[in-house]
Coordinates of C-alpha atoms and ligand atoms in Angstrom, one line a residue:
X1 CA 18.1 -20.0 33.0
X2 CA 21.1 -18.0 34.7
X3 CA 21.1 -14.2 34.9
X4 CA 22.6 -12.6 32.0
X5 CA 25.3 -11.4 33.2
X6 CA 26.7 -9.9 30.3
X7 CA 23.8 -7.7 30.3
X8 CA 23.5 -6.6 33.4
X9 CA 26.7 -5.9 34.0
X10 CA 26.9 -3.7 30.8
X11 CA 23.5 -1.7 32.2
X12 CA 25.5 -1.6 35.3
X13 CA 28.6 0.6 34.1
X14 CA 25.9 2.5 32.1
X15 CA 24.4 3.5 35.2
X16 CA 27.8 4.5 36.3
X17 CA 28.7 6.3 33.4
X18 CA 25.4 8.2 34.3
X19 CA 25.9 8.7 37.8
X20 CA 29.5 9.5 36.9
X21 CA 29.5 12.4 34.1
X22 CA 28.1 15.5 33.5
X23 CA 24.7 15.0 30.9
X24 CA 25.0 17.8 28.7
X25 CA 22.6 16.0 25.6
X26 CA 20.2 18.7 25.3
X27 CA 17.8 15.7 24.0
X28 CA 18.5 13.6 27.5
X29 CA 17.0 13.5 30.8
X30 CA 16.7 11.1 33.6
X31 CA 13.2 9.7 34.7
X32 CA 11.6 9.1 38.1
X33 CA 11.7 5.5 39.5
X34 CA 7.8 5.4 39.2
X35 CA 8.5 6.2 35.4
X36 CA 11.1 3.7 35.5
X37 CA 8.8 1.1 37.5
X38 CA 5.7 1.7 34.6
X39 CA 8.3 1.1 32.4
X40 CA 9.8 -2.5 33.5
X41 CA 6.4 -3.8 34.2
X42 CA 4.1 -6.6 33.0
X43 CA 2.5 -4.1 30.7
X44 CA 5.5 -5.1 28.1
X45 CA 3.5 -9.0 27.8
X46 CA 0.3 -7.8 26.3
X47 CA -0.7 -7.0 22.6
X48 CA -3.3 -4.6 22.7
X49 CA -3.1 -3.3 18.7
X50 CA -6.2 -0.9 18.0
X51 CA -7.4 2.0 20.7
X52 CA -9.3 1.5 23.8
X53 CA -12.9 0.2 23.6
X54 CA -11.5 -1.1 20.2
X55 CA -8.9 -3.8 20.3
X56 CA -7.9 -6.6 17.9
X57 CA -7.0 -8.4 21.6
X58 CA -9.0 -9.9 24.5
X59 CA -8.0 -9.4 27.6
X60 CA -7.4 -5.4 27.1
X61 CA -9.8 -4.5 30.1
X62 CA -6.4 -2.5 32.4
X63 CA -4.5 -1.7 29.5
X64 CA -7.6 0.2 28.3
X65 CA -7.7 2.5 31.2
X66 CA -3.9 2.9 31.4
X67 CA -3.9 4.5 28.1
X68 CA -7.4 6.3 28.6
X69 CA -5.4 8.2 31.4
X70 CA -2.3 8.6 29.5
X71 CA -4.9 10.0 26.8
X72 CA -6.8 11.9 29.5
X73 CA -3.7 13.5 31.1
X74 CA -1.6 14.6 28.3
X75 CA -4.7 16.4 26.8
X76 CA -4.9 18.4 30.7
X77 CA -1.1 19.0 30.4
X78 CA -1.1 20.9 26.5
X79 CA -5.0 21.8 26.8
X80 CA -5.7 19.7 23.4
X81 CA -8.5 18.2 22.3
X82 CA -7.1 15.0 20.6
X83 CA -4.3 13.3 22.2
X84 CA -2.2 9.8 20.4
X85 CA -0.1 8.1 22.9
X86 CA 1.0 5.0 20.9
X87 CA 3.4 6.8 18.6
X88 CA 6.9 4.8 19.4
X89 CA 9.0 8.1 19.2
X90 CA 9.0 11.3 17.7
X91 CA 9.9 10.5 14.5
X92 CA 7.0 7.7 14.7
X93 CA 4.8 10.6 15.4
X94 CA 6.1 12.5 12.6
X95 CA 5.6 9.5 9.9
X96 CA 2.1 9.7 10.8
X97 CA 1.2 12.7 10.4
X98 CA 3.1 12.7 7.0
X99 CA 1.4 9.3 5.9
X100 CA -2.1 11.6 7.0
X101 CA -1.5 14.9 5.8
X102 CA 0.7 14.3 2.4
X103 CA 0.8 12.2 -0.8
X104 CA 3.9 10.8 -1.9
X105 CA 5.3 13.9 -3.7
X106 CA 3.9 16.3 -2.2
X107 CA 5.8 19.6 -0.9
X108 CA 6.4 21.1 2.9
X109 CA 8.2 23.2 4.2
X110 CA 11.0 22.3 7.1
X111 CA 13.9 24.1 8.9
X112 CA 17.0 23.6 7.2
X113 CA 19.0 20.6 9.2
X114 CA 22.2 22.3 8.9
X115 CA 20.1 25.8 10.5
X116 CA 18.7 23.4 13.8
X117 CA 16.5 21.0 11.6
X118 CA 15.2 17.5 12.4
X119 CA 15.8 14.7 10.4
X120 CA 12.4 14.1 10.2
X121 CA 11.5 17.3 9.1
X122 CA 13.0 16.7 4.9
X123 CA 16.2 15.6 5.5
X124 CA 17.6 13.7 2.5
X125 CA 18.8 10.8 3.8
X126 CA 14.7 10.1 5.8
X127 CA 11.6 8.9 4.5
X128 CA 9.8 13.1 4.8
X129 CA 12.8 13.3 2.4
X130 CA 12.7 10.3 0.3
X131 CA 9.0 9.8 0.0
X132 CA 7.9 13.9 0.2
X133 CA 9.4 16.7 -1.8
X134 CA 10.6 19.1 1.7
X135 CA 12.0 22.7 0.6
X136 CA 14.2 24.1 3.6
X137 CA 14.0 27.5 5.4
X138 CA 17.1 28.6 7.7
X139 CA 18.0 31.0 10.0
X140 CA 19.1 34.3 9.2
X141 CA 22.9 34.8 9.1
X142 CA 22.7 37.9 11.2
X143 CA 21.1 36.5 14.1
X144 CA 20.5 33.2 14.6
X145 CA 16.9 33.4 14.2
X146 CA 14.4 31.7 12.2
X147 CA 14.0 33.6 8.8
X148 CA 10.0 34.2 8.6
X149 CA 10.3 36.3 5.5
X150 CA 12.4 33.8 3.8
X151 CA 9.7 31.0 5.2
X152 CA 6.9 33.4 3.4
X153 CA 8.4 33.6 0.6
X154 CA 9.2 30.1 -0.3
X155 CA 5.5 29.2 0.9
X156 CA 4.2 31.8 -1.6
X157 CA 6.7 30.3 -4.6
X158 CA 6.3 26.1 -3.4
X159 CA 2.6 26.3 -2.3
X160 CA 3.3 23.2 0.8
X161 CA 0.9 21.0 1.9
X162 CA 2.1 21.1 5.3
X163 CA 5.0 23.8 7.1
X164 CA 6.6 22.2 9.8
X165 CA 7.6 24.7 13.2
X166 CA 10.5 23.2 15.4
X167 CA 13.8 22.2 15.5
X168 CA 16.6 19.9 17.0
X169 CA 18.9 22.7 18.3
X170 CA 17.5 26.0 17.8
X171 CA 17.2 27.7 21.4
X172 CA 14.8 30.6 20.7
X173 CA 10.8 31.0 20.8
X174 CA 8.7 30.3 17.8
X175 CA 6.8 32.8 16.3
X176 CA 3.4 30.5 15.6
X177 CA 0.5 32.9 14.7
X178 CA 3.3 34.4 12.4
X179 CA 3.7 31.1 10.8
X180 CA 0.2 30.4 10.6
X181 CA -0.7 33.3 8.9
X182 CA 2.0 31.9 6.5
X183 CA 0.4 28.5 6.3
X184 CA -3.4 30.4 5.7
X185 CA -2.4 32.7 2.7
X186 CA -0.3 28.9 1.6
X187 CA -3.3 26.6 1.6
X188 CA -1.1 25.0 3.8
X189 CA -1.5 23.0 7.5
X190 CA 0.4 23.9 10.3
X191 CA 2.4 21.7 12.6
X192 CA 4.7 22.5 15.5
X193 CA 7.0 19.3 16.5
X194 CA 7.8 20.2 20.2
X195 CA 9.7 17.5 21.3
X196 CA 12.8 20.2 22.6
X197 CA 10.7 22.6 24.2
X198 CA 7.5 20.6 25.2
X199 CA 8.0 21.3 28.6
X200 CA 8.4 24.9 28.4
X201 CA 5.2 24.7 26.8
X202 CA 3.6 22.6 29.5
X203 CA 3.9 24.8 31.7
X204 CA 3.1 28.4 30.0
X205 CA 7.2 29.4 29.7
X206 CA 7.0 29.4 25.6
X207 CA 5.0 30.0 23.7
X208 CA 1.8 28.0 23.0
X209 CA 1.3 26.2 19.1
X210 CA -2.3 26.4 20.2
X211 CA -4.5 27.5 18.8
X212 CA -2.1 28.7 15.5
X213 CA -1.1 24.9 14.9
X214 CA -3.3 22.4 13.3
X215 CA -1.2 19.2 14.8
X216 CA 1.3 19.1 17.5
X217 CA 3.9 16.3 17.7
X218 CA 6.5 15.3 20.8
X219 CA 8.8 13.3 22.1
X220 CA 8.1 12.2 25.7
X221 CA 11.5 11.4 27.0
X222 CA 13.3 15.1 26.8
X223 CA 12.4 18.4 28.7
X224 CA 9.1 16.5 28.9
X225 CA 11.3 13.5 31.5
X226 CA 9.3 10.6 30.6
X227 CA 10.1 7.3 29.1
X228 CA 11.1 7.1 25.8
X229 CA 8.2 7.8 22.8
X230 CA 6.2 9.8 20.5
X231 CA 2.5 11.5 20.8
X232 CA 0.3 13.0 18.0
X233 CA -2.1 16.2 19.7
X234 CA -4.7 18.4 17.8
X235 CA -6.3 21.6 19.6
X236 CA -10.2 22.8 19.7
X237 CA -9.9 25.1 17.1
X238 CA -9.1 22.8 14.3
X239 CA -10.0 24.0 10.9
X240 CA -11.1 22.3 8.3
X241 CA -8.6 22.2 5.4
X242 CA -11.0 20.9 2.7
X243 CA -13.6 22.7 2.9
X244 CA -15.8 20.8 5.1
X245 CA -18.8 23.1 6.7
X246 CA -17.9 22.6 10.8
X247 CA -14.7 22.3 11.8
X248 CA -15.9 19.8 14.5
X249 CA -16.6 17.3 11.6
X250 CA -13.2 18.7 10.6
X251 CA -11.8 17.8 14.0
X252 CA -13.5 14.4 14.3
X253 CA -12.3 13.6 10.4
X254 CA -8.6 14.3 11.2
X255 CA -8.4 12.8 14.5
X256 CA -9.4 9.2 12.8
X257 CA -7.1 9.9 9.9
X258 CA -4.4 10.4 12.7
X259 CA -5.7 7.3 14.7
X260 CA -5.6 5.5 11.0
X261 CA -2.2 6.5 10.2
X262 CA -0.1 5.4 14.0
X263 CA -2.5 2.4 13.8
X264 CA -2.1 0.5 11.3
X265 CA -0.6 3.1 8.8
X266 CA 2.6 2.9 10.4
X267 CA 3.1 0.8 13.9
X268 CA 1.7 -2.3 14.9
X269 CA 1.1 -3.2 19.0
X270 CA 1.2 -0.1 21.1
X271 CA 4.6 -0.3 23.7
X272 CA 1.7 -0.7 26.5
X273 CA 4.3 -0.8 29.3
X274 CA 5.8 2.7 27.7
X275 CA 2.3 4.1 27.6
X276 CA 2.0 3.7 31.6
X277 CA 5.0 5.8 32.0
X278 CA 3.8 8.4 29.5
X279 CA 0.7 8.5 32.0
X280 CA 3.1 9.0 35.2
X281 CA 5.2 11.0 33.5
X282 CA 2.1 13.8 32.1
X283 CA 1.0 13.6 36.0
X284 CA 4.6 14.5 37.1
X285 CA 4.6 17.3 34.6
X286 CA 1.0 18.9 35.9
X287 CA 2.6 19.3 39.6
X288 CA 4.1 22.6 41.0
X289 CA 7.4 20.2 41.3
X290 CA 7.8 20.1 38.1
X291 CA 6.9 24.0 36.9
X292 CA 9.6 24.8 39.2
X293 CA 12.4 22.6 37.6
X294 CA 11.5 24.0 34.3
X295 CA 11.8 27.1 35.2
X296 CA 15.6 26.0 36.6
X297 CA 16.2 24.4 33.7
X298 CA 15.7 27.7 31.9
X299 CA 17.8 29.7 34.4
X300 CA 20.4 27.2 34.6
X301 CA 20.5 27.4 30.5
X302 CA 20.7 31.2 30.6
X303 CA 23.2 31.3 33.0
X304 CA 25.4 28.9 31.0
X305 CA 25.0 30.5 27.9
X306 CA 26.2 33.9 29.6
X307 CA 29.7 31.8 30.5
X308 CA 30.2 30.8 27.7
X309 CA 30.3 34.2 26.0
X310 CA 32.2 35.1 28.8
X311 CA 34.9 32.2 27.4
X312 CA 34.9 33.9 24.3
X313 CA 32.5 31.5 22.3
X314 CA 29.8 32.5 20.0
X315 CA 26.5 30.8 20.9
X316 CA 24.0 31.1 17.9
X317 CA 21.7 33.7 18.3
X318 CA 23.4 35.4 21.6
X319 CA 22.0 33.1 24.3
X320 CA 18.2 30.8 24.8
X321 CA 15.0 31.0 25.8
X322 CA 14.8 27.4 26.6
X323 CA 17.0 24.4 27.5
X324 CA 19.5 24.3 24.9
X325 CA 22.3 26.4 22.7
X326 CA 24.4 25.9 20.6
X327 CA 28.0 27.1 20.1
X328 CA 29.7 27.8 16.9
X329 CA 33.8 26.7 17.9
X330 CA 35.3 29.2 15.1
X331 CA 34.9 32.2 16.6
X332 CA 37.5 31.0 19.4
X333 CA 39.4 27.4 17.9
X334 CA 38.7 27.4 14.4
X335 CA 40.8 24.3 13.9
X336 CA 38.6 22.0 16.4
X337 CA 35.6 20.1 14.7
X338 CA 32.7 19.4 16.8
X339 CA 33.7 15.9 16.6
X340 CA 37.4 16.3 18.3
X341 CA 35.1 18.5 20.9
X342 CA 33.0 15.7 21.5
X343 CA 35.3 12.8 21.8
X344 CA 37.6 14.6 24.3
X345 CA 34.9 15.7 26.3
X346 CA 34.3 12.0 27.1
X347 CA 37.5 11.3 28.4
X348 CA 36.5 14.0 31.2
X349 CA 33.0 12.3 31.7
X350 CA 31.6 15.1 30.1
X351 CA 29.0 14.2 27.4
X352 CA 27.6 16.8 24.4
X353 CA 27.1 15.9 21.2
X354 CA 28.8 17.6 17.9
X355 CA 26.0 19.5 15.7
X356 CA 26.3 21.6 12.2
X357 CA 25.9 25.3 13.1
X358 CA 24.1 27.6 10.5
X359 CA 26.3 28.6 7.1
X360 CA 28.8 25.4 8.6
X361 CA 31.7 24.9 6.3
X362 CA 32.2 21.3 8.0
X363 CA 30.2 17.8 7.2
X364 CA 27.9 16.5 9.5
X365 CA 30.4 14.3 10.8
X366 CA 33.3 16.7 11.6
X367 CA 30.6 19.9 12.3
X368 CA 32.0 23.4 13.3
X369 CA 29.2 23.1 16.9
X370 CA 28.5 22.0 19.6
X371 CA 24.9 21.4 21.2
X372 CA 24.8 21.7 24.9
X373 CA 21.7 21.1 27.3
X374 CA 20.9 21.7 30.8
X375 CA 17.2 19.6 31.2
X376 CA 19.7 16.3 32.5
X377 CA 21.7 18.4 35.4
X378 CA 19.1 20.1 36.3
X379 CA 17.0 17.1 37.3
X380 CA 20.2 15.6 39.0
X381 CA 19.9 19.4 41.3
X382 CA 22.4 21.4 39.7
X383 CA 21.8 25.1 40.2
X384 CA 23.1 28.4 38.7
X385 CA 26.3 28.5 40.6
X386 CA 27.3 24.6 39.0
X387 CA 26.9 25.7 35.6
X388 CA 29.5 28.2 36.1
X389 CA 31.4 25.4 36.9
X390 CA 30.6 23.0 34.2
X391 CA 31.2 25.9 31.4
X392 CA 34.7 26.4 33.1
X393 CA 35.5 22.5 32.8
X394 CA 34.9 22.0 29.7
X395 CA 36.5 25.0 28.8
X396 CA 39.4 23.9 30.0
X397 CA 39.3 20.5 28.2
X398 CA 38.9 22.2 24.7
X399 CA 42.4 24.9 25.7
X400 CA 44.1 21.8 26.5
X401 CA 42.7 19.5 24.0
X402 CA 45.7 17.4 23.6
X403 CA 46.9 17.2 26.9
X404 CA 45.9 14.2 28.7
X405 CA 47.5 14.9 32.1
X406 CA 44.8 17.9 32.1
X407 CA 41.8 16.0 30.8
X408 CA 42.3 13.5 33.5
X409 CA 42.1 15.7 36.3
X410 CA 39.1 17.2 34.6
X411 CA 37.8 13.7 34.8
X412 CA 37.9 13.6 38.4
X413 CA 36.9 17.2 39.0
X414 CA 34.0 16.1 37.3
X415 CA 33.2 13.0 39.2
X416 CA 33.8 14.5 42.5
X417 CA 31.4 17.1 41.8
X418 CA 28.7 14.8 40.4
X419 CA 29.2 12.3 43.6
X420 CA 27.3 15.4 45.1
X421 CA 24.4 14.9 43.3
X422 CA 21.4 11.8 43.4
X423 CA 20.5 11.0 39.7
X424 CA 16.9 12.5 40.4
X425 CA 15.7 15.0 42.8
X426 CA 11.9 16.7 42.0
X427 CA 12.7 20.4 41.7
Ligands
DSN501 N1 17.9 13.1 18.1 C1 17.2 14.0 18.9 C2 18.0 15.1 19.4 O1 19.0 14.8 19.9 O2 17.6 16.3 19.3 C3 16.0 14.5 18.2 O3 15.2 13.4 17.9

């Protein structure tokens, strides 16, 4: 057999493109080679459906321990009691605990998509939509913020099953005892998807859904820098949500219904080979290394928001506590979509992605936003004085959105400033 060419040389110019542009995907990162290596190894040949000690496979004797330490680690990393590393993504992760938690029917409670929402989380178009009944809160037109009282209110009035904390683009803290007590006077449970801010988290920057959240679901592959994929975490403090008399037999009941419903409620063979690079990837995040790039990733973030307010942009809520913003274009070009934004930004090797900003008078497809990110620079090295830099750019792009002559020099601004930095550096 001959080397597929076609392949290679298409993940060749994707590397390029990489190496090339400025990552601005709030949801992107770049991994370490070890996370890379764990990735593209052997692992990928083995079926190893079930959980360690319990496998439908012989032969499971490594794979056991790999994902015994990916289990082991992650719980060190968010001090949880329970950890699921087989979930193949986020929204994996989600479907579980839905198929756990709900009956088809059954009401929860979501942020709005439109207000910074995940799809997962009851949009109309997904299964938490198709198969549940979600009821949306949103952010308060004011500020940007998430609207607690409204949240109370609709949870007094739908009676949920199950309110759901996080967001796809929503760059302030989360109030999580507030929403708990929320959930309690509800009936309802409590879970917090982190997969935005899970590093923060990690390492003590945001705050903790523990012990207020009954469940916690990530991504792995976002501030978190691992490969991609999905985990499913409970805390000690689980409580029992029917009545059972110790909320350890609480604990030990919900972590098999969650066990039940990755394996085989919804997925079949665990991604073994992804699994391993969970593992490296949870050490990576316990080391001083990487405290000290989150805690760039959160200056560089602040620092970019303050440019672009300088600019003359509005950025929901008036700047972030984490990674990400987002910026609503009317204040400054009504008349470009989120979509013209995006697709001109590529021409300069610049790479965002369009998003629906609260109360947006556009469709998802045009959008009045923008969601910008700083987790992917930051690993590449950038520092507070680039992102002055980068806001400038791209600034300059949208005031000359038609003129080519300009976007092309962008283009090379931009790749002779990324030639300047490596793809990965460790803080
Ligand atoms: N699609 C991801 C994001 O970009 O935020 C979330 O799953």
């Amino acid at each position: 057999m001959q080397r597929d060419t076609a392949i290679f040389d298409l993940i060749g110019k994707e590397d390029r493109r990489q190496m090339e542009g400025i990552e601005l995907i709030a949801s992107e990162n770049f991994v370490s080679s070890q996370v890379m290596e764990a990735m593209g190894s052997c692992l990928t040949n083995k079926y190893a459906e079930g959980y360690p000690g319990k496998r439908y496979y012989g032969g499971c004797q490594f794979i056991d321990e790999v994902e015994t330490l990916a289990i082991e680690r992650v719980k060190e990393l968010f001090n949880a009691e329970y950890a699921n590393v087989q979930p193949h993504s986020g929204a994996q992760a989600n479907a579980a605990v839905m198929l756990a938690v709900l009956k088809p029917g059954d009401v929860f409670l979501g942020l709005d998509l439109s207000h910074g929402g995940h799809l997962t989380h009851g949009s109309f178009v997904n299964y938490s939509g198709i198969l549940y009944r979600p009821v949306a809160y949103e952010v308060t037109r004011e500020n940007g913020v998430v609207d607690y009282e409204m949240m109370g209110r609709l949870a007094e009035k739908e009676k949920p099953r199950l309110i759901i904390a996080g967001a796809s683009a929503y760059s302030r803290d989360w109030d999580y005892r507030r929403m708990r007590e929320i959930a309690d006077r509800a009936g309802a449970l409590l879970m917090a998807d982190i997969a935005h801010p899970a590093g923060f988290i990690a390492t003590g920057m945001l705050n903790h859904p523990f012990p207020w959240c009954h469940i916690v679901t990530s991504t792995t592959h976002k501030t978190l820098r691992g490969p991609r994929g999905g985990i499913i975490l409970m805390g000690s403090d689980f409580e029992n949500p029917w009545g059972l008399k110790t909320p350890k037999g609480a604990a030990k009941m919900m972590s098999q219904i969650l066990d039940s419903a990755v394996f085989p409620g919804t997925q079949g063979g665990p991604l073994e080979h992804v699994i391993a690079a969970k593992a490296v990837a949870f050490e990576e995040a316990l080391s001083e290394g990487y405290r000290k790039y989150m805690k760039q990733v959160r200056d560089n973030a602040k620092v970019m928001a303050q440019e672009f307010i300088g600019h003359g942009y509005k950025v929901i809520s008036g700047g972030t506590d984490n990674h990400s913003m987002l910026i609503d274009l009317r204040t400054k070009v009504p008349d470009l979509s989120g979509k013209v934004v995006e697709n001109t930004l590529v021409k300069a090797d610049i790479t965002i992605n369009k998003n629906m900003v609260p109360f947006d008078d556009r469709s998802p497809f045009q959008t009045s936003g923008i969601r910008v990110g700083t987790p992917a620079i930051t690993t590449r090295g950038m520092k507070e004085i680039d992102m002055k830099e980068v806001v400038g750019l791209i600034n300059e792009v949208i005031m000359n959105i038609s003129d080519d002559k300009v976007i092309a020099l962008v283009k090379q601004k931009v790749n002779d400033m990324m030639a300047k930095f490596p793809k990965f550096t460790w803080d």
